[in-house]
Amino acid sequence: MQHVTCTGTALAMALLPLVVVGALLAKALATDPMTPVNAMITSGGHRARISPSEWRRCRRSAAGALRRWKAAERR
């Protein structure tokens, strides 16, 4: 039991500096996880346009994938 305790302590001591450095780095960068959302709101919500042909191609591939999935489910 003492061997396990000693190993756990050594592991904790080895990982502690990594955790501290990671926390300090995250705090120093202080990036906002909502940045893409904020950019979309302030730009009026304009996004890249997708052509109708791209929508059709996407719909066809999704329908094919659904058909294959249902066929595999029946087997």
PDB file of N, CA and C in Angstrom:
ATOM      1  N   MET A   1       0.828  -1.190   0.000  1.00  0.00           N
ATOM      2  CA  MET A   1       0.000   0.000   0.000  1.00  0.00           C
ATOM      3  C   MET A   1       0.874   1.256   0.000  1.00  0.00           C
ATOM      4  N   GLN A   2       1.957   1.209   0.721  1.00  0.00           N
ATOM      5  CA  GLN A   2       2.841   2.371   0.786  1.00  0.00           C
ATOM      6  C   GLN A   2       3.457   2.650  -0.593  1.00  0.00           C
ATOM      7  N   HIS A   3       3.715   1.584  -1.352  1.00  0.00           N
ATOM      8  CA  HIS A   3       4.279   1.740  -2.692  1.00  0.00           C
ATOM      9  C   HIS A   3       3.295   2.487  -3.601  1.00  0.00           C
ATOM     10  N   VAL A   4       2.018   2.137  -3.486  1.00  0.00           N
ATOM     11  CA  VAL A   4       0.989   2.797  -4.297  1.00  0.00           C
ATOM     12  C   VAL A   4       0.871   4.261  -3.903  1.00  0.00           C
ATOM     13  N   THR A   5       0.895   4.542  -2.612  1.00  0.00           N
ATOM     14  CA  THR A   5       0.809   5.914  -2.124  1.00  0.00           C
ATOM     15  C   THR A   5       1.997   6.729  -2.603  1.00  0.00           C
ATOM     16  N   CYS A   6       3.163   6.144  -2.540  1.00  0.00           N
ATOM     17  CA  CYS A   6       4.376   6.832  -2.977  1.00  0.00           C
ATOM     18  C   CYS A   6       4.318   7.131  -4.480  1.00  0.00           C
ATOM     19  N   THR A   7       3.822   6.180  -5.248  1.00  0.00           N
ATOM     20  CA  THR A   7       3.710   6.368  -6.695  1.00  0.00           C
ATOM     21  C   THR A   7       2.703   7.467  -7.017  1.00  0.00           C
ATOM     22  N   GLY A   8       1.580   7.473  -6.313  1.00  0.00           N
ATOM     23  CA  GLY A   8       0.567   8.506  -6.528  1.00  0.00           C
ATOM     24  C   GLY A   8       1.085   9.888  -6.193  1.00  0.00           C
ATOM     25  N   THR A   9       1.836   9.986  -5.110  1.00  0.00           N
ATOM     26  CA  THR A   9       2.411  11.274  -4.716  1.00  0.00           C
ATOM     27  C   THR A   9       3.415  11.747  -5.756  1.00  0.00           C
ATOM     28  N   ALA A  10       4.250  10.849  -6.234  1.00  0.00           N
ATOM     29  CA  ALA A  10       5.244  11.218  -7.245  1.00  0.00           C
ATOM     30  C   ALA A  10       4.562  11.673  -8.534  1.00  0.00           C
ATOM     31  N   LEU A  11       3.506  10.988  -8.910  1.00  0.00           N
ATOM     32  CA  LEU A  11       2.772  11.365 -10.116  1.00  0.00           C
ATOM     33  C   LEU A  11       2.121  12.736  -9.951  1.00  0.00           C
ATOM     34  N   ALA A  12       1.523  12.978  -8.798  1.00  0.00           N
ATOM     35  CA  ALA A  12       0.894  14.268  -8.535  1.00  0.00           C
ATOM     36  C   ALA A  12       1.923  15.393  -8.564  1.00  0.00           C
ATOM     37  N   MET A  13       3.082  15.152  -7.993  1.00  0.00           N
ATOM     38  CA  MET A  13       4.130  16.173  -7.970  1.00  0.00           C
ATOM     39  C   MET A  13       4.672  16.433  -9.377  1.00  0.00           C
ATOM     40  N   ALA A  14       4.671  15.414 -10.224  1.00  0.00           N
ATOM     41  CA  ALA A  14       5.156  15.597 -11.594  1.00  0.00           C
ATOM     42  C   ALA A  14       4.138  16.353 -12.443  1.00  0.00           C
ATOM     43  N   LEU A  15       2.853  16.129 -12.206  1.00  0.00           N
ATOM     44  CA  LEU A  15       1.814  16.758 -13.016  1.00  0.00           C
ATOM     45  C   LEU A  15       1.415  18.147 -12.529  1.00  0.00           C
ATOM     46  N   LEU A  16       1.644  18.441 -11.266  1.00  0.00           N
ATOM     47  CA  LEU A  16       1.230  19.726 -10.702  1.00  0.00           C
ATOM     48  C   LEU A  16       1.810  20.917 -11.460  1.00  0.00           C
ATOM     49  N   PRO A  17       3.102  20.932 -11.766  1.00  0.00           N
ATOM     50  CA  PRO A  17       3.622  22.088 -12.522  1.00  0.00           C
ATOM     51  C   PRO A  17       2.957  22.250 -13.893  1.00  0.00           C
ATOM     52  N   LEU A  18       2.627  21.146 -14.536  1.00  0.00           N
ATOM     53  CA  LEU A  18       1.963  21.241 -15.836  1.00  0.00           C
ATOM     54  C   LEU A  18       0.582  21.876 -15.704  1.00  0.00           C
ATOM     55  N   VAL A  19      -0.134  21.509 -14.660  1.00  0.00           N
ATOM     56  CA  VAL A  19      -1.467  22.075 -14.434  1.00  0.00           C
ATOM     57  C   VAL A  19      -1.359  23.562 -14.137  1.00  0.00           C
ATOM     58  N   VAL A  20      -0.400  23.933 -13.306  1.00  0.00           N
ATOM     59  CA  VAL A  20      -0.221  25.345 -12.946  1.00  0.00           C
ATOM     60  C   VAL A  20       0.151  26.163 -14.179  1.00  0.00           C
ATOM     61  N   VAL A  21       1.085  25.659 -14.978  1.00  0.00           N
ATOM     62  CA  VAL A  21       1.495  26.378 -16.188  1.00  0.00           C
ATOM     63  C   VAL A  21       0.314  26.497 -17.147  1.00  0.00           C
ATOM     64  N   GLY A  22      -0.469  25.440 -17.295  1.00  0.00           N
ATOM     65  CA  GLY A  22      -1.638  25.495 -18.169  1.00  0.00           C
ATOM     66  C   GLY A  22      -2.654  26.524 -17.700  1.00  0.00           C
ATOM     67  N   ALA A  23      -2.890  26.583 -16.399  1.00  0.00           N
ATOM     68  CA  ALA A  23      -3.843  27.556 -15.859  1.00  0.00           C
ATOM     69  C   ALA A  23      -3.339  28.982 -16.065  1.00  0.00           C
ATOM     70  N   LEU A  24      -2.055  29.202 -15.830  1.00  0.00           N
ATOM     71  CA  LEU A  24      -1.495  30.542 -16.022  1.00  0.00           C
ATOM     72  C   LEU A  24      -1.525  30.950 -17.495  1.00  0.00           C
ATOM     73  N   LEU A  25      -1.240  30.013 -18.370  1.00  0.00           N
ATOM     74  CA  LEU A  25      -1.268  30.307 -19.801  1.00  0.00           C
ATOM     75  C   LEU A  25      -2.687  30.646 -20.258  1.00  0.00           C
ATOM     76  N   ALA A  26      -3.657  29.886 -19.789  1.00  0.00           N
ATOM     77  CA  ALA A  26      -5.050  30.154 -20.150  1.00  0.00           C
ATOM     78  C   ALA A  26      -5.492  31.518 -19.640  1.00  0.00           C
ATOM     79  N   LYS A  27      -5.053  31.869 -18.440  1.00  0.00           N
ATOM     80  CA  LYS A  27      -5.417  33.162 -17.873  1.00  0.00           C
ATOM     81  C   LYS A  27      -4.722  34.296 -18.620  1.00  0.00           C
ATOM     82  N   ALA A  28      -3.471  34.062 -19.020  1.00  0.00           N
ATOM     83  CA  ALA A  28      -2.728  35.100 -19.735  1.00  0.00           C
ATOM     84  C   ALA A  28      -3.335  35.361 -21.110  1.00  0.00           C
ATOM     85  N   LEU A  29      -3.770  34.316 -21.778  1.00  0.00           N
ATOM     86  CA  LEU A  29      -4.363  34.501 -23.104  1.00  0.00           C
ATOM     87  C   LEU A  29      -5.735  35.156 -23.001  1.00  0.00           C
ATOM     88  N   ALA A  30      -6.498  34.734 -22.000  1.00  0.00           N
ATOM     89  CA  ALA A  30      -7.821  35.304 -21.707  1.00  0.00           C
ATOM     90  C   ALA A  30      -8.663  35.469 -22.968  1.00  0.00           C
ATOM     91  N   THR A  31      -8.751  34.427 -23.753  1.00  0.00           N
ATOM     92  CA  THR A  31      -9.574  34.507 -24.951  1.00  0.00           C
ATOM     93  C   THR A  31     -11.035  34.271 -24.594  1.00  0.00           C
ATOM     94  N   ASP A  32     -11.881  34.905 -25.342  1.00  0.00           N
ATOM     95  CA  ASP A  32     -13.316  34.791 -25.120  1.00  0.00           C
ATOM     96  C   ASP A  32     -13.857  33.648 -25.969  1.00  0.00           C
ATOM     97  N   PRO A  33     -14.448  32.612 -25.358  1.00  0.00           N
ATOM     98  CA  PRO A  33     -14.965  31.503 -26.164  1.00  0.00           C
ATOM     99  C   PRO A  33     -16.146  31.894 -27.043  1.00  0.00           C
ATOM    100  N   MET A  34     -16.735  33.040 -26.768  1.00  0.00           N
ATOM    101  CA  MET A  34     -17.889  33.483 -27.551  1.00  0.00           C
ATOM    102  C   MET A  34     -17.493  34.420 -28.690  1.00  0.00           C
ATOM    103  N   THR A  35     -16.212  34.529 -29.002  1.00  0.00           N
ATOM    104  CA  THR A  35     -15.751  35.450 -30.038  1.00  0.00           C
ATOM    105  C   THR A  35     -16.441  35.232 -31.376  1.00  0.00           C
ATOM    106  N   PRO A  36     -16.563  33.994 -31.883  1.00  0.00           N
ATOM    107  CA  PRO A  36     -17.254  33.828 -33.169  1.00  0.00           C
ATOM    108  C   PRO A  36     -18.715  34.282 -33.123  1.00  0.00           C
ATOM    109  N   VAL A  37     -19.367  34.032 -31.999  1.00  0.00           N
ATOM    110  CA  VAL A  37     -20.771  34.445 -31.860  1.00  0.00           C
ATOM    111  C   VAL A  37     -20.859  35.961 -31.825  1.00  0.00           C
ATOM    112  N   ASN A  38     -19.971  36.597 -31.070  1.00  0.00           N
ATOM    113  CA  ASN A  38     -19.971  38.054 -30.992  1.00  0.00           C
ATOM    114  C   ASN A  38     -19.704  38.671 -32.362  1.00  0.00           C
ATOM    115  N   ALA A  39     -18.790  38.081 -33.122  1.00  0.00           N
ATOM    116  CA  ALA A  39     -18.480  38.601 -34.453  1.00  0.00           C
ATOM    117  C   ALA A  39     -19.694  38.485 -35.365  1.00  0.00           C
ATOM    118  N   MET A  40     -20.425  37.388 -35.267  1.00  0.00           N
ATOM    119  CA  MET A  40     -21.599  37.217 -36.114  1.00  0.00           C
ATOM    120  C   MET A  40     -22.686  38.219 -35.740  1.00  0.00           C
ATOM    121  N   ILE A  41     -22.843  38.477 -34.440  1.00  0.00           N
ATOM    122  CA  ILE A  41     -23.874  39.418 -33.993  1.00  0.00           C
ATOM    123  C   ILE A  41     -23.532  40.831 -34.449  1.00  0.00           C
ATOM    124  N   THR A  42     -22.279  41.238 -34.281  1.00  0.00           N
ATOM    125  CA  THR A  42     -21.906  42.609 -34.627  1.00  0.00           C
ATOM    126  C   THR A  42     -21.838  42.828 -36.128  1.00  0.00           C
ATOM    127  N   SER A  43     -21.641  41.779 -36.913  1.00  0.00           N
ATOM    128  CA  SER A  43     -21.589  41.945 -38.368  1.00  0.00           C
ATOM    129  C   SER A  43     -22.979  41.852 -38.982  1.00  0.00           C
ATOM    130  N   GLY A  44     -23.983  41.765 -38.184  1.00  0.00           N
ATOM    131  CA  GLY A  44     -25.341  41.703 -38.700  1.00  0.00           C
ATOM    132  C   GLY A  44     -25.786  40.301 -39.055  1.00  0.00           C
ATOM    133  N   GLY A  45     -25.002  39.326 -38.702  1.00  0.00           N
ATOM    134  CA  GLY A  45     -25.380  37.946 -38.959  1.00  0.00           C
ATOM    135  C   GLY A  45     -25.189  37.507 -40.395  1.00  0.00           C
ATOM    136  N   HIS A  46     -24.445  38.273 -41.179  1.00  0.00           N
ATOM    137  CA  HIS A  46     -24.208  37.895 -42.575  1.00  0.00           C
ATOM    138  C   HIS A  46     -23.203  36.760 -42.629  1.00  0.00           C
ATOM    139  N   ARG A  47     -23.574  35.720 -43.347  1.00  0.00           N
ATOM    140  CA  ARG A  47     -22.693  34.564 -43.501  1.00  0.00           C
ATOM    141  C   ARG A  47     -22.451  34.314 -44.976  1.00  0.00           C
ATOM    142  N   ALA A  48     -21.522  33.448 -45.250  1.00  0.00           N
ATOM    143  CA  ALA A  48     -21.248  33.089 -46.637  1.00  0.00           C
ATOM    144  C   ALA A  48     -22.481  32.421 -47.235  1.00  0.00           C
ATOM    145  N   ARG A  49     -22.801  32.802 -48.459  1.00  0.00           N
ATOM    146  CA  ARG A  49     -23.966  32.234 -49.130  1.00  0.00           C
ATOM    147  C   ARG A  49     -23.626  30.853 -49.672  1.00  0.00           C
ATOM    148  N   ILE A  50     -24.592  29.955 -49.626  1.00  0.00           N
ATOM    149  CA  ILE A  50     -24.430  28.616 -50.183  1.00  0.00           C
ATOM    150  C   ILE A  50     -25.361  28.515 -51.378  1.00  0.00           C
ATOM    151  N   SER A  51     -24.807  28.118 -52.499  1.00  0.00           N
ATOM    152  CA  SER A  51     -25.598  28.066 -53.731  1.00  0.00           C
ATOM    153  C   SER A  51     -26.617  26.928 -53.650  1.00  0.00           C
ATOM    154  N   PRO A  52     -27.730  27.054 -54.376  1.00  0.00           N
ATOM    155  CA  PRO A  52     -28.741  25.995 -54.381  1.00  0.00           C
ATOM    156  C   PRO A  52     -28.191  24.648 -54.838  1.00  0.00           C
ATOM    157  N   SER A  53     -27.235  24.666 -55.773  1.00  0.00           N
ATOM    158  CA  SER A  53     -26.674  23.387 -56.233  1.00  0.00           C
ATOM    159  C   SER A  53     -25.914  22.691 -55.104  1.00  0.00           C
ATOM    160  N   GLU A  54     -25.246  23.485 -54.260  1.00  0.00           N
ATOM    161  CA  GLU A  54     -24.555  22.877 -53.117  1.00  0.00           C
ATOM    162  C   GLU A  54     -25.550  22.274 -52.131  1.00  0.00           C
ATOM    163  N   TRP A  55     -26.682  22.974 -51.903  1.00  0.00           N
ATOM    164  CA  TRP A  55     -27.712  22.437 -51.013  1.00  0.00           C
ATOM    165  C   TRP A  55     -28.253  21.115 -51.543  1.00  0.00           C
ATOM    166  N   ARG A  56     -28.501  21.053 -52.871  1.00  0.00           N
ATOM    167  CA  ARG A  56     -29.023  19.820 -53.472  1.00  0.00           C
ATOM    168  C   ARG A  56     -28.030  18.675 -53.318  1.00  0.00           C
ATOM    169  N   ARG A  57     -26.757  18.958 -53.576  1.00  0.00           N
ATOM    170  CA  ARG A  57     -25.731  17.924 -53.462  1.00  0.00           C
ATOM    171  C   ARG A  57     -25.649  17.411 -52.019  1.00  0.00           C
ATOM    172  N   CYS A  58     -25.731  18.315 -51.070  1.00  0.00           N
ATOM    173  CA  CYS A  58     -25.678  17.933 -49.650  1.00  0.00           C
ATOM    174  C   CYS A  58     -26.900  17.091 -49.284  1.00  0.00           C
ATOM    175  N   ARG A  59     -28.070  17.506 -49.782  1.00  0.00           N
ATOM    176  CA  ARG A  59     -29.302  16.778 -49.472  1.00  0.00           C
ATOM    177  C   ARG A  59     -29.251  15.366 -50.044  1.00  0.00           C
ATOM    178  N   ARG A  60     -28.724  15.247 -51.289  1.00  0.00           N
ATOM    179  CA  ARG A  60     -28.628  13.925 -51.909  1.00  0.00           C
ATOM    180  C   ARG A  60     -27.679  13.016 -51.145  1.00  0.00           C
ATOM    181  N   SER A  61     -26.538  13.549 -50.736  1.00  0.00           N
ATOM    182  CA  SER A  61     -25.577  12.697 -50.023  1.00  0.00           C
ATOM    183  C   SER A  61     -26.115  12.311 -48.650  1.00  0.00           C
ATOM    184  N   ALA A  62     -26.854  13.207 -48.001  1.00  0.00           N
ATOM    185  CA  ALA A  62     -27.441  12.876 -46.700  1.00  0.00           C
ATOM    186  C   ALA A  62     -28.523  11.815 -46.857  1.00  0.00           C
ATOM    187  N   ALA A  63     -29.312  11.925 -47.920  1.00  0.00           N
ATOM    188  CA  ALA A  63     -30.364  10.928 -48.155  1.00  0.00           C
ATOM    189  C   ALA A  63     -29.745   9.565 -48.435  1.00  0.00           C
ATOM    190  N   GLY A  64     -28.660   9.547 -49.203  1.00  0.00           N
ATOM    191  CA  GLY A  64     -27.975   8.284 -49.493  1.00  0.00           C
ATOM    192  C   GLY A  64     -27.392   7.660 -48.241  1.00  0.00           C
ATOM    193  N   ALA A  65     -26.819   8.494 -47.383  1.00  0.00           N
ATOM    194  CA  ALA A  65     -26.249   7.986 -46.135  1.00  0.00           C
ATOM    195  C   ALA A  65     -27.343   7.410 -45.245  1.00  0.00           C
ATOM    196  N   LEU A  66     -28.489   8.080 -45.188  1.00  0.00           N
ATOM    197  CA  LEU A  66     -29.607   7.590 -44.388  1.00  0.00           C
ATOM    198  C   LEU A  66     -30.120   6.262 -44.939  1.00  0.00           C
ATOM    199  N   ARG A  67     -30.207   6.158 -46.266  1.00  0.00           N
ATOM    200  CA  ARG A  67     -30.659   4.923 -46.896  1.00  0.00           C
ATOM    201  C   ARG A  67     -29.703   3.770 -46.577  1.00  0.00           C
ATOM    202  N   ARG A  68     -28.392   4.020 -46.673  1.00  0.00           N
ATOM    203  CA  ARG A  68     -27.406   2.975 -46.366  1.00  0.00           C
ATOM    204  C   ARG A  68     -27.471   2.576 -44.896  1.00  0.00           C
ATOM    205  N   TRP A  69     -27.685   3.544 -44.009  1.00  0.00           N
ATOM    206  CA  TRP A  69     -27.749   3.261 -42.579  1.00  0.00           C
ATOM    207  C   TRP A  69     -28.962   2.383 -42.262  1.00  0.00           C
ATOM    208  N   LYS A  70     -30.104   2.716 -42.869  1.00  0.00           N
ATOM    209  CA  LYS A  70     -31.311   1.916 -42.631  1.00  0.00           C
ATOM    210  C   LYS A  70     -31.157   0.512 -43.190  1.00  0.00           C
ATOM    211  N   ALA A  71     -30.501   0.379 -44.346  1.00  0.00           N
ATOM    212  CA  ALA A  71     -30.279  -0.941 -44.938  1.00  0.00           C
ATOM    213  C   ALA A  71     -29.361  -1.775 -44.047  1.00  0.00           C
ATOM    214  N   ALA A  72     -28.352  -1.158 -43.486  1.00  0.00           N
ATOM    215  CA  ALA A  72     -27.435  -1.881 -42.598  1.00  0.00           C
ATOM    216  C   ALA A  72     -28.135  -2.270 -41.301  1.00  0.00           C
ATOM    217  N   GLU A  73     -29.072  -1.446 -40.872  1.00  0.00           N
ATOM    218  CA  GLU A  73     -29.804  -1.720 -39.630  1.00  0.00           C
ATOM    219  C   GLU A  73     -30.718  -2.937 -39.794  1.00  0.00           C
ATOM    220  N   ARG A  74     -31.256  -3.132 -41.006  1.00  0.00           N
ATOM    221  CA  ARG A  74     -32.166  -4.249 -41.259  1.00  0.00           C
ATOM    222  C   ARG A  74     -31.446  -5.593 -41.277  1.00  0.00           C
ATOM    223  N   ARG A  75     -30.166  -5.589 -41.589  1.00  0.00           N
ATOM    224  CA  ARG A  75     -29.424  -6.854 -41.689  1.00  0.00           C
ATOM    225  C   ARG A  75     -29.210  -7.494 -40.369  1.00  0.00           C
TER     226      ARG A  75
END
